[in-house]
PDB file of C-alpha atoms in Angstrom:
ATOM      1  CA  MET A 286      -6.144   0.295 -20.827  1.00  0.00           C
ATOM      2  CA  SER A 287      -5.253  -2.970 -22.004  1.00  0.00           C
ATOM      3  CA  ASN A 288      -1.980  -4.875 -21.245  1.00  0.00           C
ATOM      4  CA  SER A 289      -0.759  -4.520 -24.605  1.00  0.00           C
ATOM      5  CA  SER A 290      -1.240  -1.025 -24.425  1.00  0.00           C
ATOM      6  CA  LYS A 291       0.322  -0.562 -21.098  1.00  0.00           C
ATOM      7  CA  PHE A 292       3.378  -2.704 -22.616  1.00  0.00           C
ATOM      8  CA  SER A 293       3.610  -0.226 -25.707  1.00  0.00           C
ATOM      9  CA  GLN A 294       3.341   2.850 -23.561  1.00  0.00           C
ATOM     10  CA  LYS A 295       6.565   1.568 -21.416  1.00  0.00           C
ATOM     11  CA  GLN A 296       8.137   0.612 -24.421  1.00  0.00           C
ATOM     12  CA  HIS A 297       7.629   4.149 -25.978  1.00  0.00           C
ATOM     13  CA  SER A 298       8.260   6.018 -22.918  1.00  0.00           C
ATOM     14  CA  GLY A 299      11.269   4.239 -21.660  1.00  0.00           C
ATOM     15  CA  LYS A 300      10.034   4.049 -18.393  1.00  0.00           C
ATOM     16  CA  GLU A 301       9.083   1.144 -16.022  1.00  0.00           C
ATOM     17  CA  TYR A 302       6.779   0.676 -13.084  1.00  0.00           C
ATOM     18  CA  ARG A 303       8.473   0.915  -9.672  1.00  0.00           C
ATOM     19  CA  LYS A 304       8.372  -2.022  -7.235  1.00  0.00           C
ATOM     20  CA  ASN A 305       6.598  -1.811  -4.216  1.00  0.00           C
ATOM     21  CA  VAL A 306       5.084  -3.367  -1.181  1.00  0.00           C
ATOM     22  CA  ALA A 307       1.594  -2.720   0.560  1.00  0.00           C
ATOM     23  CA  LEU A 308       0.425  -4.062   4.012  1.00  0.00           C
ATOM     24  CA  ILE A 309      -2.933  -5.171   4.951  1.00  0.00           C
ATOM     25  CA  LEU A 310      -2.640  -5.847   8.703  1.00  0.00           C
ATOM     26  CA  GLU A 311      -5.619  -7.601   9.971  1.00  0.00           C
ATOM     27  CA  ARG A 312      -6.508  -8.134  13.584  1.00  0.00           C
ATOM     28  CA  LYS A 313      -7.990 -11.573  14.735  1.00  0.00           C
ATOM     29  CA  ASN A 314     -11.491  -9.906  14.909  1.00  0.00           C
ATOM     30  CA  GLY A 315     -11.206  -9.139  10.998  1.00  0.00           C
ATOM     31  CA  LYS A 316     -10.647  -4.970  11.333  1.00  0.00           C
ATOM     32  CA  ILE A 317      -7.855  -3.972   9.068  1.00  0.00           C
ATOM     33  CA  LEU A 318      -5.623  -0.695   9.766  1.00  0.00           C
ATOM     34  CA  ILE A 319      -5.649   2.401   7.645  1.00  0.00           C
ATOM     35  CA  CYS A 320      -3.266   5.342   8.127  1.00  0.00           C
ATOM     36  CA  GLN A 321      -4.381   8.965   7.502  1.00  0.00           C
ATOM     37  CA  ARG A 322      -1.711  10.613   5.061  1.00  0.00           C
ATOM     38  CA  SER A 323       0.450  13.408   6.842  1.00  0.00           C
ATOM     39  CA  ASP A 324       0.468  15.435   3.282  1.00  0.00           C
ATOM     40  CA  CYS A 325      -3.410  15.152   2.547  1.00  0.00           C
ATOM     41  CA  GLU A 326      -5.706  14.656   5.652  1.00  0.00           C
ATOM     42  CA  ASP A 327      -8.702  13.564   3.681  1.00  0.00           C
ATOM     43  CA  SER A 328      -6.731  10.741   2.485  1.00  0.00           C
ATOM     44  CA  TRP A 329      -6.529   7.218   4.194  1.00  0.00           C
ATOM     45  CA  GLN A 330      -4.584   4.156   2.735  1.00  0.00           C
ATOM     46  CA  PHE A 331      -2.471   1.196   3.490  1.00  0.00           C
ATOM     47  CA  PRO A 332       1.381   1.574   4.666  1.00  0.00           C
ATOM     48  CA  GLN A 333       3.276   0.967   1.514  1.00  0.00           C
ATOM     49  CA  GLY A 334       6.759   1.601   0.121  1.00  0.00           C
ATOM     50  CA  GLY A 335       9.354   1.203  -2.806  1.00  0.00           C
ATOM     51  CA  VAL A 336      11.592  -1.799  -2.861  1.00  0.00           C
ATOM     52  CA  ASP A 337      15.014  -0.664  -2.808  1.00  0.00           C
ATOM     53  CA  GLU A 338      17.589  -2.241  -5.792  1.00  0.00           C
ATOM     54  CA  GLY A 339      18.861  -5.598  -4.810  1.00  0.00           C
ATOM     55  CA  GLU A 340      16.139  -6.094  -1.909  1.00  0.00           C
ATOM     56  CA  GLU A 341      14.018  -9.146  -1.437  1.00  0.00           C
ATOM     57  CA  ILE A 342      10.407  -8.340  -1.687  1.00  0.00           C
ATOM     58  CA  VAL A 343       9.481  -9.431   1.949  1.00  0.00           C
ATOM     59  CA  GLU A 344      12.706  -7.575   3.373  1.00  0.00           C
ATOM     60  CA  ALA A 345      11.164  -4.529   1.762  1.00  0.00           C
ATOM     61  CA  LEU A 346       7.628  -5.044   3.430  1.00  0.00           C
ATOM     62  CA  TYR A 347       9.496  -5.425   6.768  1.00  0.00           C
ATOM     63  CA  ARG A 348      11.455  -2.208   6.244  1.00  0.00           C
ATOM     64  CA  GLU A 349       8.610  -0.334   5.157  1.00  0.00           C
ATOM     65  CA  VAL A 350       6.473  -1.266   7.949  1.00  0.00           C
ATOM     66  CA  ARG A 351       9.227  -0.432  10.499  1.00  0.00           C
ATOM     67  CA  GLU A 352       9.718   2.813   8.695  1.00  0.00           C
ATOM     68  CA  GLU A 353       6.150   3.933   8.069  1.00  0.00           C
ATOM     69  CA  ILE A 354       4.437   2.800  11.228  1.00  0.00           C
ATOM     70  CA  GLY A 355       7.429   1.648  13.696  1.00  0.00           C
ATOM     71  CA  LEU A 356       6.156  -1.723  13.906  1.00  0.00           C
ATOM     72  CA  SER A 357       8.708  -4.747  14.162  1.00  0.00           C
ATOM     73  CA  ALA A 358       8.152  -7.736  12.130  1.00  0.00           C
ATOM     74  CA  LYS A 359       7.765  -9.960  15.300  1.00  0.00           C
ATOM     75  CA  PHE A 360       4.128  -8.468  15.771  1.00  0.00           C
ATOM     76  CA  TYR A 361       2.757  -9.622  12.522  1.00  0.00           C
ATOM     77  CA  LYS A 362       2.725 -12.513  10.442  1.00  0.00           C
ATOM     78  CA  ILE A 363       2.492 -12.925   6.729  1.00  0.00           C
ATOM     79  CA  ILE A 364      -0.877 -15.046   5.798  1.00  0.00           C
ATOM     80  CA  GLU A 365      -1.509 -14.196   2.118  1.00  0.00           C
ATOM     81  CA  GLU A 366       0.771 -12.174  -0.666  1.00  0.00           C
ATOM     82  CA  ARG A 367      -0.592 -11.108  -4.144  1.00  0.00           C
ATOM     83  CA  ALA A 368       1.164  -9.473  -6.640  1.00  0.00           C
ATOM     84  CA  GLY A 369       0.932  -7.548  -9.943  1.00  0.00           C
ATOM     85  CA  TYR A 370      -1.458  -4.357  -8.819  1.00  0.00           C
ATOM     86  CA  ARG A 371      -0.488  -1.375 -11.130  1.00  0.00           C
ATOM     87  CA  TYR A 372      -1.054   2.223 -10.864  1.00  0.00           C
ATOM     88  CA  ASP A 373       0.115   5.263 -13.004  1.00  0.00           C
ATOM     89  CA  PHE A 374       1.377   8.266 -11.194  1.00  0.00           C
ATOM     90  CA  ASP A 375      -0.608  11.355 -11.575  1.00  0.00           C
ATOM     91  CA  LYS A 376       1.287  14.769 -12.537  1.00  0.00           C
ATOM     92  CA  ARG A 377       1.501  15.731  -9.113  1.00  0.00           C
ATOM     93  CA  HIS A 378       4.456  13.142  -8.493  1.00  0.00           C
ATOM     94  CA  ALA A 379       7.171  14.647 -10.448  1.00  0.00           C
ATOM     95  CA  LYS A 380       9.735  13.471  -7.813  1.00  0.00           C
ATOM     96  CA  TRP A 381       9.005   9.830  -9.533  1.00  0.00           C
ATOM     97  CA  LYS A 382       9.248  11.107 -13.114  1.00  0.00           C
ATOM     98  CA  HIS A 383      11.609   8.072 -13.978  1.00  0.00           C
ATOM     99  CA  TYR A 384       8.538   5.764 -13.728  1.00  0.00           C
ATOM    100  CA  LEU A 385       5.351   5.440 -15.357  1.00  0.00           C
ATOM    101  CA  GLY A 386       3.845   4.527 -11.842  1.00  0.00           C
ATOM    102  CA  GLN A 387       3.964   1.557  -9.154  1.00  0.00           C
ATOM    103  CA  GLU A 388       3.454  -2.122  -9.415  1.00  0.00           C
ATOM    104  CA  GLN A 389       2.636  -3.429  -5.928  1.00  0.00           C
ATOM    105  CA  THR A 390       2.733  -6.609  -4.117  1.00  0.00           C
ATOM    106  CA  TYR A 391       0.194  -6.712  -1.002  1.00  0.00           C
ATOM    107  CA  PHE A 392       0.886  -8.831   1.778  1.00  0.00           C
ATOM    108  CA  ARG A 393      -2.289  -9.598   4.242  1.00  0.00           C
ATOM    109  CA  CYS A 394      -0.463  -9.921   7.824  1.00  0.00           C
ATOM    110  CA  ARG A 395      -1.842 -11.091  11.147  1.00  0.00           C
ATOM    111  CA  PHE A 396      -1.460  -8.694  13.862  1.00  0.00           C
ATOM    112  CA  ASN A 397      -0.434  -9.956  17.129  1.00  0.00           C
ATOM    113  CA  GLY A 398       0.701  -7.072  19.015  1.00  0.00           C
ATOM    114  CA  LYS A 399      -1.042  -4.192  20.620  1.00  0.00           C
ATOM    115  CA  ASN A 400      -1.762  -0.516  19.528  1.00  0.00           C
ATOM    116  CA  LYS A 401       1.262   0.479  21.681  1.00  0.00           C
ATOM    117  CA  ASN A 402       3.422  -1.285  19.366  1.00  0.00           C
ATOM    118  CA  ILE A 403       2.535   1.017  16.367  1.00  0.00           C
ATOM    119  CA  ASN A 404       4.504   4.494  16.351  1.00  0.00           C
ATOM    120  CA  LEU A 405       3.534   6.922  13.712  1.00  0.00           C
ATOM    121  CA  GLY A 406       6.637   9.422  15.012  1.00  0.00           C
ATOM    122  CA  ALA A 407       9.102   8.630  12.457  1.00  0.00           C
ATOM    123  CA  ASP A 408      11.774  11.015  11.364  1.00  0.00           C
ATOM    124  CA  LYS A 409       9.660  12.035   7.984  1.00  0.00           C
ATOM    125  CA  PRO A 410       6.394  10.708   9.206  1.00  0.00           C
ATOM    126  CA  GLU A 411       4.130   9.823   6.164  1.00  0.00           C
ATOM    127  CA  PHE A 412       1.076   9.144   8.642  1.00  0.00           C
ATOM    128  CA  THR A 413      -0.603  11.409  11.396  1.00  0.00           C
ATOM    129  CA  ASN A 414      -3.264   8.944  12.703  1.00  0.00           C
ATOM    130  CA  TYR A 415      -4.330   5.299  12.089  1.00  0.00           C
ATOM    131  CA  CYS A 416      -7.554   3.435  12.938  1.00  0.00           C
ATOM    132  CA  TRP A 417      -8.993  -0.150  12.617  1.00  0.00           C
ATOM    133  CA  ILE A 418     -12.027  -0.767  10.477  1.00  0.00           C
ATOM    134  CA  PHE A 419     -13.972  -3.599   9.131  1.00  0.00           C
ATOM    135  CA  PRO A 420     -13.180  -4.063   5.207  1.00  0.00           C
ATOM    136  CA  ASP A 421     -16.637  -3.265   4.304  1.00  0.00           C
ATOM    137  CA  GLU A 422     -16.373  -0.104   5.925  1.00  0.00           C
ATOM    138  CA  PHE A 423     -13.723   1.171   3.573  1.00  0.00           C
ATOM    139  CA  ASN A 424     -14.719   4.135   1.309  1.00  0.00           C
ATOM    140  CA  LEU A 425     -12.762   4.505  -2.074  1.00  0.00           C
ATOM    141  CA  GLU A 426     -13.191   8.277  -1.935  1.00  0.00           C
ATOM    142  CA  TRP A 427     -10.750   8.078   0.979  1.00  0.00           C
ATOM    143  CA  VAL A 428      -7.811   7.308  -1.488  1.00  0.00           C
ATOM    144  CA  ALA A 429      -6.224   9.340  -3.967  1.00  0.00           C
ATOM    145  CA  ASP A 430      -8.009   9.290  -7.456  1.00  0.00           C
ATOM    146  CA  PHE A 431      -5.090   7.537  -9.117  1.00  0.00           C
ATOM    147  CA  LYS A 432      -4.904   4.590  -6.618  1.00  0.00           C
ATOM    148  CA  ARG A 433      -8.551   3.541  -6.451  1.00  0.00           C
ATOM    149  CA  LYS A 434      -8.906   1.089  -9.251  1.00  0.00           C
ATOM    150  CA  VAL A 435      -6.098  -0.901  -7.399  1.00  0.00           C
ATOM    151  CA  TYR A 436      -7.947  -0.466  -3.886  1.00  0.00           C
ATOM    152  CA  PHE A 437     -11.001  -1.811  -5.749  1.00  0.00           C
ATOM    153  CA  GLU A 438      -9.242  -4.894  -6.732  1.00  0.00           C
ATOM    154  CA  VAL A 439      -7.276  -5.400  -3.628  1.00  0.00           C
ATOM    155  CA  PHE A 440     -10.654  -5.473  -1.414  1.00  0.00           C
ATOM    156  CA  ARG A 441     -12.169  -7.747  -4.398  1.00  0.00           C
ATOM    157  CA  ASP A 442      -9.245  -9.967  -4.190  1.00  0.00           C
ATOM    158  CA  PHE A 443      -8.583 -10.284  -0.417  1.00  0.00           C
ATOM    159  CA  PHE A 444     -12.014 -10.028   0.921  1.00  0.00           C
ATOM    160  CA  ASP A 445     -14.447 -10.487  -1.800  1.00  0.00           C
ATOM    161  CA  LEU A 446     -15.869  -7.092  -1.538  1.00  0.00           C
ATOM    162  CA  GLU A 447     -16.726  -4.704  -4.181  1.00  0.00           C
ATOM    163  CA  ILE A 448     -15.990  -1.484  -2.392  1.00  0.00           C
ATOM    164  CA  ALA A 449     -17.334   1.968  -3.547  1.00  0.00           C
TER     165      ALA A 449
END
């Protein structure tokens, strides 16, 4: 769908895209962190989450990373940021009925900690497991259908890869 079509859809529905941040955590050896969703064991993704009203985008990143994988900002450094990645929610996301989908800002960050600094044991854990892979090992089928286009674009933009 073209941007003008999306704009018309937004105007027509009165809905907007929810602001969101996502983390690409990268080790010195080039491996990146992916996390297994707790609500769908076949689904792996980058940690991500919404930006609260009045919150700065970088502060949202620090908060979401702390909430989702228990990682303090002292264990990573932002090395690249890219914005404007959008996806529409599918019908299963009724809790977000006031939004068309999410508009994401991706942060590629250098990890300077150890695995023990990552803690998936949050009050309401979103992830049950994590692993480190090289970017060219990622498979689009690991991601929910409605997010695949964004992941394709992210891997192209950050790693110059066309993943399948």
